[in-house]
Amino acid sequence: MRRHLIVYAKRPLPGYAKTRLGAAIGAEQAAGVYARLLYTYLLDLLRADLTDTQITLAVARPADVPFFAAAFPELAVHPQIEGDLGQRMAASFAQAFARGADAVVLTGSDIPDLDAHLVQAAFDALETAPVVLGPAADGGYYLIGLRAPGAPLFDGIAWGTAQVLAQTEALIQARGISAIHLPEQFDVDTADELLRFRHQQNPQIGA
């Protein structure tokens, strides 16, 4: 099975990455948190033995491409298309399948516990189910994988709300598609989530 992993990322600049967290703790600090999460994840992927898996870094804007291409020459780096999140993800999946992928997994890059093991679990799930989802604690998802093109799972979703996962699951059920769920994870968008992350790294910090 030819596997394709797509990682959505932004250049970790103050006021550009993690703006919601930046409103709580400051733009520069929020960018630093995002850089830690992003680079930890990417380096873990590069160290892992993900068999027959092409990794593409899909960056938020064309101006980000040279930065990431220089930092991660092992990865293919492409800009996302214009549009809302659903349009961008639909295009990313379509492009990957058009390039010959048999299974495609797309993830974010700001999940503390997202690593190569979870990515491998997602591809393993696609051996037996057409869809895999990684639920996020805020009502969204941090990972979605498809085994074939054309599943209309990105239309009519209230992106950025706590309804994303439920609305996606409703689309899956309405079309009679089976899906496997990975363990729930949390991202770091609020001061409370940052404190939880810091407590994971150093249990002496109060949760």
PDB file of N, CA and C in Angstrom, residues 16-26 30 138 160 187-191 193:
ATOM      1  N   TYR A  16       1.257  35.103  13.846  1.00  0.00           N
ATOM      2  CA  TYR A  16       0.854  34.308  12.683  1.00  0.00           C
ATOM      3  C   TYR A  16       0.459  32.900  13.102  1.00  0.00           C
ATOM      4  N   ALA A  17       1.275  32.282  13.932  1.00  0.00           N
ATOM      5  CA  ALA A  17       0.984  30.946  14.448  1.00  0.00           C
ATOM      6  C   ALA A  17       0.391  31.058  15.851  1.00  0.00           C
ATOM      7  N   LYS A  18      -0.609  30.233  16.108  1.00  0.00           N
ATOM      8  CA  LYS A  18      -1.217  30.134  17.434  1.00  0.00           C
ATOM      9  C   LYS A  18      -1.738  31.491  17.933  1.00  0.00           C
ATOM     10  N   THR A  19      -2.540  32.149  17.103  1.00  0.00           N
ATOM     11  CA  THR A  19      -3.032  33.470  17.495  1.00  0.00           C
ATOM     12  C   THR A  19      -4.012  33.397  18.666  1.00  0.00           C
ATOM     13  N   ARG A  20      -4.798  32.326  18.735  1.00  0.00           N
ATOM     14  CA  ARG A  20      -5.731  32.213  19.863  1.00  0.00           C
ATOM     15  C   ARG A  20      -4.968  32.084  21.173  1.00  0.00           C
ATOM     16  N   LEU A  21      -3.947  31.255  21.191  1.00  0.00           N
ATOM     17  CA  LEU A  21      -3.116  31.137  22.386  1.00  0.00           C
ATOM     18  C   LEU A  21      -2.377  32.449  22.640  1.00  0.00           C
ATOM     19  N   GLY A  22      -1.954  33.103  21.571  1.00  0.00           N
ATOM     20  CA  GLY A  22      -1.235  34.361  21.710  1.00  0.00           C
ATOM     21  C   GLY A  22      -2.051  35.443  22.391  1.00  0.00           C
ATOM     22  N   ALA A  23      -3.373  35.404  22.208  1.00  0.00           N
ATOM     23  CA  ALA A  23      -4.221  36.387  22.873  1.00  0.00           C
ATOM     24  C   ALA A  23      -4.195  36.219  24.379  1.00  0.00           C
ATOM     25  N   ALA A  24      -3.861  35.005  24.825  1.00  0.00           N
ATOM     26  CA  ALA A  24      -3.838  34.725  26.260  1.00  0.00           C
ATOM     27  C   ALA A  24      -2.457  34.908  26.880  1.00  0.00           C
ATOM     28  N   ILE A  25      -1.398  34.553  26.148  1.00  0.00           N
ATOM     29  CA  ILE A  25      -0.065  34.542  26.761  1.00  0.00           C
ATOM     30  C   ILE A  25       0.933  35.447  26.044  1.00  0.00           C
ATOM     31  N   GLY A  26       0.553  36.034  24.923  1.00  0.00           N
ATOM     32  CA  GLY A  26       1.471  36.856  24.147  1.00  0.00           C
ATOM     33  C   GLY A  26       1.871  36.153  22.862  1.00  0.00           C
ATOM     34  N   ALA A  30       3.478  32.353  22.309  1.00  0.00           N
ATOM     35  CA  ALA A  30       2.649  31.364  21.624  1.00  0.00           C
ATOM     36  C   ALA A  30       3.371  30.774  20.420  1.00  0.00           C
ATOM     37  N   ASP A 138     -11.381  19.191  22.084  1.00  0.00           N
ATOM     38  CA  ASP A 138     -12.186  20.405  21.915  1.00  0.00           C
ATOM     39  C   ASP A 138     -13.356  20.227  20.959  1.00  0.00           C
ATOM     40  N   GLY A 160     -13.669  25.250  13.165  1.00  0.00           N
ATOM     41  CA  GLY A 160     -13.256  26.083  14.283  1.00  0.00           C
ATOM     42  C   GLY A 160     -14.214  26.061  15.454  1.00  0.00           C
ATOM     43  N   ASP A 187      -5.145  19.633  21.787  1.00  0.00           N
ATOM     44  CA  ASP A 187      -4.186  20.568  21.218  1.00  0.00           C
ATOM     45  C   ASP A 187      -3.954  21.696  22.227  1.00  0.00           C
ATOM     46  N   VAL A 188      -3.140  22.657  21.854  1.00  0.00           N
ATOM     47  CA  VAL A 188      -2.758  23.714  22.789  1.00  0.00           C
ATOM     48  C   VAL A 188      -3.192  25.049  22.207  1.00  0.00           C
ATOM     49  N   ASP A 189      -4.437  25.424  22.504  1.00  0.00           N
ATOM     50  CA  ASP A 189      -4.993  26.678  22.006  1.00  0.00           C
ATOM     51  C   ASP A 189      -5.343  27.661  23.114  1.00  0.00           C
ATOM     52  N   THR A 190      -5.365  27.188  24.359  1.00  0.00           N
ATOM     53  CA  THR A 190      -5.760  28.048  25.481  1.00  0.00           C
ATOM     54  C   THR A 190      -4.693  27.987  26.567  1.00  0.00           C
ATOM     55  N   ALA A 191      -4.792  28.917  27.510  1.00  0.00           N
ATOM     56  CA  ALA A 191      -3.845  28.929  28.619  1.00  0.00           C
ATOM     57  C   ALA A 191      -3.965  27.661  29.454  1.00  0.00           C
ATOM     58  N   GLU A 193      -4.870  24.671  28.384  1.00  0.00           N
ATOM     59  CA  GLU A 193      -4.247  23.575  27.632  1.00  0.00           C
ATOM     60  C   GLU A 193      -2.727  23.690  27.674  1.00  0.00           C
TER      61      GLU A 193
END
